[in-house]
Short mmCIF file of C-alpha atoms in Angstrom, two decimals:
data_model
loop_
_atom_site.label_atom_id
_atom_site.label_comp_id
_atom_site.label_asym_id
_atom_site.label_seq_id
_atom_site.Cartn_x
_atom_site.Cartn_y
_atom_site.Cartn_z
CA MET A 195 -14.57 47.89 291.03
CA SER A 196 -12.63 45.08 290.04
CA ARG A 197 -10.47 45.87 286.71
CA THR A 198 -9.44 43.00 283.36
CA ARG A 199 -6.49 43.56 281.75
CA LEU A 200 -6.76 46.01 278.49
CA SER A 201 -4.37 47.36 276.24
CA ALA A 202 -1.54 49.82 277.35
CA LEU A 203 -3.77 52.41 275.12
CA THR A 204 -6.76 51.69 276.87
CA VAL A 205 -5.43 51.92 280.52
CA LEU A 206 -4.03 55.25 279.36
CA CYS A 207 -7.39 56.23 278.21
CA THR A 208 -9.15 54.80 280.97
CA ALA A 209 -7.17 55.50 283.89
CA ALA A 210 -9.41 56.82 286.37
CA THR A 211 -7.82 60.42 286.75
CA LEU A 212 -4.54 59.99 284.65
CA PHE A 213 -5.28 60.92 281.52
CA ALA A 214 -8.74 63.11 280.71
CA ALA A 215 -7.30 64.31 278.16
CA GLY A 216 -4.91 63.65 275.36
CA CYS A 217 -4.87 60.20 275.01
CA GLY A 218 -4.15 58.96 271.21
CA ALA A 219 -2.18 60.71 271.26
CA THR A 220 0.69 58.11 269.93
CA THR A 221 1.40 54.63 270.88
CA GLU A 222 4.82 54.20 270.04
CA ASN A 223 5.96 51.77 272.87
CA PRO A 224 9.15 53.84 274.63
CA ALA A 225 11.39 51.54 274.92
CA ASP A 226 12.16 52.04 270.65
CA GLN A 227 12.23 55.66 271.77
CA GLY A 228 16.12 55.30 272.81
CA GLY A 229 18.52 56.05 275.58
CA GLY A 230 16.72 54.98 278.76
CA ASN A 231 18.17 52.97 281.18
CA GLY A 232 21.90 52.67 280.33
CA GLY A 233 21.46 51.11 276.60
CA SER A 234 19.63 48.27 277.99
CA GLU A 235 17.11 45.96 276.96
CA CYS A 236 13.10 47.06 278.35
CA THR A 237 9.50 46.12 278.35
CA PRO A 238 6.92 47.69 279.20
CA GLY A 239 5.44 45.34 280.73
CA GLU A 240 1.68 44.53 280.91
CA PRO A 241 -1.33 47.32 282.09
CA SER A 242 -2.10 48.09 285.88
CA ASP A 243 -5.04 46.22 286.98
CA VAL A 244 -5.36 47.85 290.46
CA ALA A 245 -8.87 49.06 291.48
CA ASP A 246 -9.41 52.20 293.24
CA PRO A 247 -9.19 52.38 296.67
CA GLU A 248 -13.26 52.88 298.08
CA PRO A 249 -13.82 56.31 300.35
CA LEU A 250 -13.83 55.48 303.92
CA GLU A 251 -15.99 56.84 306.52
CA VAL A 252 -14.70 56.68 309.92
CA ASP A 253 -16.87 56.52 313.54
CA VAL A 254 -15.48 59.18 315.30
CA ALA A 255 -17.72 61.43 317.64
CA ALA A 256 -18.41 64.95 318.14
CA ASP A 257 -16.35 67.49 320.22
CA SER A 258 -18.89 70.54 321.59
CA ALA A 259 -15.44 72.12 322.94
CA LEU A 260 -14.54 72.29 319.38
CA THR A 261 -17.84 72.85 318.37
CA GLY A 262 -17.67 75.75 320.32
CA GLN A 263 -14.49 77.32 318.33
CA VAL A 264 -16.32 76.76 315.32
CA PRO A 265 -16.92 80.95 314.66
CA GLU A 266 -21.04 81.30 313.50
CA SER A 267 -19.21 82.88 310.07
CA ILE A 268 -18.82 79.88 309.30
CA LYS A 269 -20.93 76.91 310.89
CA ALA A 270 -24.00 79.63 310.05
CA ASP A 271 -25.59 77.09 307.10
CA GLY A 272 -24.35 74.38 308.08
CA LYS A 273 -22.12 73.29 306.81
CA ILE A 274 -18.28 74.18 305.90
CA LEU A 275 -17.13 74.97 302.31
CA ILE A 276 -14.27 73.14 301.13
CA ALA A 277 -12.39 74.09 297.50
CA THR A 278 -9.97 70.87 296.31
CA ASP A 279 -8.75 70.00 292.91
CA ALA A 280 -9.37 67.08 291.64
CA SER A 281 -6.47 65.87 289.67
CA TYR A 282 -4.40 65.05 291.93
CA ALA A 283 -5.05 60.78 292.99
CA PRO A 284 -4.62 59.25 295.56
CA ASN A 285 -5.32 63.38 297.03
CA GLU A 286 -8.62 64.25 295.68
CA TYR A 287 -10.08 62.93 292.90
CA THR A 288 -12.72 61.86 290.90
CA LEU A 289 -13.54 58.73 289.03
CA PRO A 290 -14.72 58.64 285.11
CA GLY A 291 -17.74 59.72 284.73
CA SER A 292 -18.65 60.61 287.82
CA ASP A 293 -18.19 64.38 290.02
CA GLU A 294 -18.63 62.17 293.57
CA ILE A 295 -14.86 63.69 294.46
CA ILE A 296 -13.36 61.07 296.35
CA GLY A 297 -9.50 60.20 298.21
CA MET A 298 -8.03 60.30 301.00
CA ASP A 299 -8.22 64.72 301.28
CA VAL A 300 -12.13 64.01 300.95
CA ASP A 301 -11.99 61.46 304.02
CA LEU A 302 -9.93 63.48 306.35
CA GLY A 303 -12.19 66.11 306.03
CA LYS A 304 -15.51 64.33 306.26
CA ALA A 305 -13.92 62.80 309.99
CA PHE A 306 -12.81 66.03 310.90
CA GLY A 307 -15.89 67.53 309.98
CA LYS A 308 -17.70 65.26 312.84
CA VAL A 309 -15.92 66.16 314.98
CA LEU A 310 -16.57 69.69 314.69
CA GLY A 311 -19.88 68.67 314.43
CA VAL A 312 -20.88 70.11 311.03
CA GLU A 313 -21.38 69.05 307.53
CA VAL A 314 -17.85 69.12 304.46
CA GLU A 315 -18.87 69.88 301.34
CA PHE A 316 -16.83 70.12 299.18
CA VAL A 317 -16.34 71.44 295.40
CA ASN A 318 -13.83 71.30 292.74
CA ALA A 319 -11.83 74.39 291.43
CA SER A 320 -8.71 75.47 289.53
CA PHE A 321 -5.89 74.44 292.30
CA ASP A 322 -4.06 78.50 291.08
CA GLY A 323 -7.06 79.99 292.22
CA ILE A 324 -7.64 78.23 295.83
CA LEU A 325 -6.32 80.94 298.13
CA ALA A 326 -7.15 84.08 296.13
CA GLY A 327 -11.31 81.86 296.43
CA LEU A 328 -10.20 81.76 300.83
CA GLN A 329 -9.19 86.10 300.74
CA ALA A 330 -12.40 86.55 298.89
CA GLY A 331 -14.72 84.96 300.87
CA ARG A 332 -15.71 82.44 297.63
CA TYR A 333 -14.92 79.22 299.76
CA GLU A 334 -14.14 78.64 303.87
CA LEU A 335 -11.42 75.79 304.20
CA GLY A 336 -8.94 75.43 301.61
CA MET A 337 -7.20 71.13 301.46
CA SER A 338 -6.12 70.35 298.15
CA SER A 339 -2.60 68.89 299.13
CA PHE A 340 -1.33 72.20 299.81
CA THR A 341 2.60 72.40 300.90
CA ASP A 342 2.74 74.63 304.42
CA THR A 343 5.00 77.75 303.45
CA GLU A 344 6.39 80.50 304.28
CA GLU A 345 5.18 82.50 301.70
CA ARG A 346 1.98 81.16 301.15
CA GLU A 347 1.08 82.12 305.52
CA GLN A 348 1.45 85.65 304.25
CA THR A 349 -1.86 84.97 302.87
CA VAL A 350 -3.25 82.20 305.05
CA ASP A 351 -3.30 80.42 307.65
CA PHE A 352 -2.12 76.39 307.87
CA VAL A 353 -2.72 73.20 310.19
CA THR A 354 -0.46 70.62 308.53
CA TYR A 355 -1.66 67.39 308.46
CA PHE A 356 0.82 65.14 306.47
CA GLU A 357 4.21 65.30 304.80
CA ALA A 358 5.17 63.87 301.41
CA GLY A 359 8.37 64.86 299.38
CA THR A 360 8.42 65.67 295.25
CA SER A 361 9.15 63.07 292.76
CA THR A 362 9.95 62.83 288.91
CA MET A 363 8.15 60.41 287.01
CA VAL A 364 9.03 59.37 282.93
CA ARG A 365 7.91 57.73 280.48
CA LYS A 366 8.53 53.57 281.23
CA CYS A 367 12.16 52.86 280.48
CA ASN A 368 13.37 56.09 280.42
CA PRO A 369 13.98 57.16 277.19
CA GLU A 370 16.08 60.38 278.45
CA ASN A 371 17.77 58.34 281.13
CA ILE A 372 16.70 60.68 283.67
CA GLN A 373 18.14 59.13 287.43
CA THR A 374 19.24 63.29 288.71
CA ILE A 375 17.97 67.24 289.69
CA GLU A 376 20.71 67.85 287.27
CA ASP A 377 19.88 65.29 284.29
CA LEU A 378 16.18 67.60 284.34
CA CYS A 379 18.61 70.80 282.91
CA GLY A 380 17.35 71.83 279.21
CA LYS A 381 14.68 68.98 279.00
CA THR A 382 11.50 69.65 278.74
CA VAL A 383 9.53 69.41 282.62
CA GLY A 384 5.91 69.52 283.59
CA ALA A 385 4.03 70.24 286.52
CA GLN A 386 0.78 71.65 287.87
CA ASN A 387 0.15 75.78 287.99
CA GLY A 388 0.01 77.11 291.09
CA THR A 389 2.73 73.95 292.88
CA THR A 390 5.97 74.50 294.87
CA GLN A 391 7.09 72.25 291.86
CA LEU A 392 6.47 74.37 289.34
CA ASP A 393 8.38 77.16 291.81
CA GLN A 394 11.58 74.38 291.54
CA LEU A 395 11.11 74.64 287.81
CA THR A 396 11.29 77.72 287.55
CA GLN A 397 12.38 80.46 289.72
CA PRO A 398 16.60 80.14 291.37
CA ASP A 399 16.19 81.01 294.52
CA VAL A 400 13.55 78.72 295.88
CA GLU A 401 13.89 76.13 298.43
CA GLY A 402 14.75 72.84 295.57
CA SER A 403 15.30 75.03 293.01
CA VAL A 404 16.41 72.62 289.67
CA VAL A 405 16.84 76.27 288.19
CA LYS A 406 19.71 76.79 290.52
CA ALA A 407 20.57 73.25 290.52
CA CYS A 408 21.44 73.45 286.96
CA GLU A 409 23.04 77.04 287.11
CA ASP A 410 25.83 75.42 289.31
CA ALA A 411 26.09 72.47 287.15
CA GLY A 412 26.42 75.56 284.01
CA LYS A 413 23.97 73.65 282.52
CA GLU A 414 20.82 74.78 280.65
CA PRO A 415 18.28 75.26 283.04
CA PRO A 416 15.01 72.81 282.03
CA THR A 417 11.71 74.21 279.42
CA SER A 418 8.82 74.37 282.13
CA GLN A 419 5.48 74.26 281.16
CA GLY A 420 2.87 74.46 283.48
CA PHE A 421 -0.51 72.43 283.67
CA PRO A 422 -3.85 73.43 284.99
CA LYS A 423 -4.33 70.09 286.43
CA GLN A 424 -2.54 67.57 287.28
CA THR A 425 -3.78 65.23 284.85
CA ASP A 426 -3.68 67.43 282.21
CA VAL A 427 0.05 66.80 283.34
CA ASN A 428 0.15 63.12 282.83
CA ALA A 429 -1.50 63.21 279.41
CA ALA A 430 1.27 65.32 278.32
CA LEU A 431 4.02 62.84 279.35
CA ALA A 432 2.07 59.61 278.06
CA ALA A 433 1.81 62.10 274.82
CA ASN A 434 5.38 62.93 274.38
CA ARG A 435 5.14 66.10 274.84
CA ILE A 436 7.29 66.08 277.98
CA ASP A 437 10.37 64.41 278.80
CA ALA A 438 9.52 64.30 282.56
CA TYR A 439 7.07 65.61 285.41
CA MET A 440 7.21 66.28 289.01
CA ALA A 441 4.59 66.37 291.32
CA ASP A 442 4.56 65.05 295.24
CA SER A 443 5.89 62.00 296.55
CA PRO A 444 2.14 60.17 297.22
CA VAL A 445 0.51 61.75 293.35
CA VAL A 446 3.79 59.80 291.63
CA ASP A 447 3.43 56.96 293.53
CA TYR A 448 -0.03 55.64 293.01
CA ALA A 449 0.40 56.75 289.62
CA VAL A 450 3.00 54.73 289.31
CA LYS A 451 0.37 51.71 290.45
CA LYS A 452 -2.00 52.64 288.14
CA THR A 453 -0.01 52.87 284.89
CA GLY A 454 2.89 50.35 285.92
CA ASN A 455 3.15 49.60 282.03
CA ALA A 456 3.74 53.20 281.27
CA PHE A 457 5.09 55.27 283.44
CA GLU A 458 8.08 55.27 286.06
CA LYS A 459 9.71 57.43 288.71
CA VAL A 460 13.51 57.67 288.99
CA GLY A 461 15.34 59.27 291.24
CA ASP A 462 14.71 60.05 295.23
CA ASP A 463 12.33 61.84 297.20
CA THR A 464 13.22 65.55 297.91
CA GLY A 465 13.10 68.42 299.37
CA THR A 466 9.73 66.04 302.63
CA ALA A 467 7.63 68.93 303.88
CA PRO A 468 4.05 69.16 305.48
CA TYR A 469 0.84 69.79 303.85
CA GLY A 470 -1.82 72.24 305.47
CA ILE A 471 -5.23 72.83 305.61
CA ALA A 472 -5.68 77.09 304.47
CA ILE A 473 -7.88 78.78 306.04
CA PRO A 474 -8.95 82.11 305.13
CA LYS A 475 -6.69 84.96 308.21
CA THR A 476 -10.33 86.30 309.25
CA ALA A 477 -11.28 82.91 309.60
CA GLY A 478 -10.34 84.21 313.62
CA THR A 479 -11.04 80.02 315.93
CA MET A 480 -11.45 78.51 312.82
CA LYS A 481 -7.55 76.96 312.86
CA ASP A 482 -7.91 76.66 316.77
CA ALA A 483 -10.75 74.39 315.78
CA LEU A 484 -9.32 72.40 313.52
CA GLN A 485 -5.89 71.63 315.17
CA ALA A 486 -7.68 70.44 317.80
CA ALA A 487 -9.71 67.93 316.41
CA VAL A 488 -7.34 66.63 312.90
CA GLN A 489 -4.96 66.03 316.39
CA LYS A 490 -7.57 64.84 317.90
CA LEU A 491 -8.06 62.11 314.65
CA ILE A 492 -4.51 61.58 315.19
CA ASP A 493 -4.34 60.13 318.58
CA ASP A 494 -7.58 57.74 318.40
CA GLY A 495 -6.30 56.04 315.33
CA ALA A 496 -9.61 57.19 312.81
CA TYR A 497 -6.32 59.50 310.67
CA GLN A 498 -4.03 56.54 309.91
CA GLU A 499 -6.58 54.46 309.70
CA ILE A 500 -8.16 57.06 306.36
CA LEU A 501 -4.38 57.20 305.82
CA ASP A 502 -4.02 53.48 304.62
CA ASN A 503 -6.84 52.97 303.20
CA TRP A 504 -5.56 55.33 299.79
CA GLY A 505 -1.91 53.17 300.73
CA VAL A 506 -0.84 56.69 301.68
CA GLY A 507 0.47 55.65 305.49
CA GLY A 508 3.74 56.60 305.44
CA GLY A 509 3.31 60.43 304.62
CA ALA A 510 1.29 60.33 308.65
CA ILE A 511 2.96 63.18 310.50
CA THR A 512 2.04 62.25 315.12
CA GLU A 513 1.54 66.42 315.75
CA ALA A 514 -1.03 68.52 313.95
CA GLU A 515 0.48 72.35 313.55
CA ILE A 516 -0.45 75.45 313.25
CA ASN A 517 1.76 77.32 310.30
CA GLY A 518 4.61 74.91 310.56
CA ALA A 519 6.02 76.09 307.25
CA ILE A 520 9.71 74.47 306.88
CA TYR A 521 11.29 76.89 303.56
#
């Protein structure tokens, strides 16, 4: 689907997943808000006309040995129910006017479902409720850009399948002149509820804590704001309700591609860590079957093909692991 060049505000209100709410809040040119770019002149530029990738269905065969490892309780109804928060483009999201969930995670899920010989069905769920939903038996897997952490491994198992860091996003022309983590001190900074980024903005004792960095620098910590969906975070930044936000690097990179006239990425990516597919602790051999299926996709090239299609090939891994947290 091609997109014609529109006004900046129109793009903010229609870009596939970035601005599902909060449009119309401001039309002020970020370059006129003072501050950023060390006082140099900044031109926001033209709205992006980058089209969303088309979903990619890869041709992979079922592995009967792995199918046999899928617990009967999971394949009894002929499908694997996978929960995802479809607000995190390009990993998992919906296009305007559609309920179909698409993205890198979805295509990978469909591919490993083929290897396991079982259909997969993705359902939209609140990110901060997915792991609890797995424990309660509402879902059979969770695949929603979860960072595999030691804390999360206390409640679920993970199979790793990707690597991502944390990036910082600001409004175009960087009116608050944010370049480093310490520049977030005293600022209002957003993140999605339940994410490692919100933990970093609120807790002094987690890996990559912004609170701790500010304390060490003798500065006030940021004022954190959590939002139910990533689309809400994007809308808050566009409406000038927050000064910056933190999110996974592929999500920030995608947002810049889609709305480069409105947002820009600042500083370096930090805290690269693995994504994991979440599996209930009670799922028996499911984690072993899933690890082998993901590894098979990696080895035969289908995995890289899917990542490249969504523009996230730089996050590829070479070995899928069970519970591969690094912090």
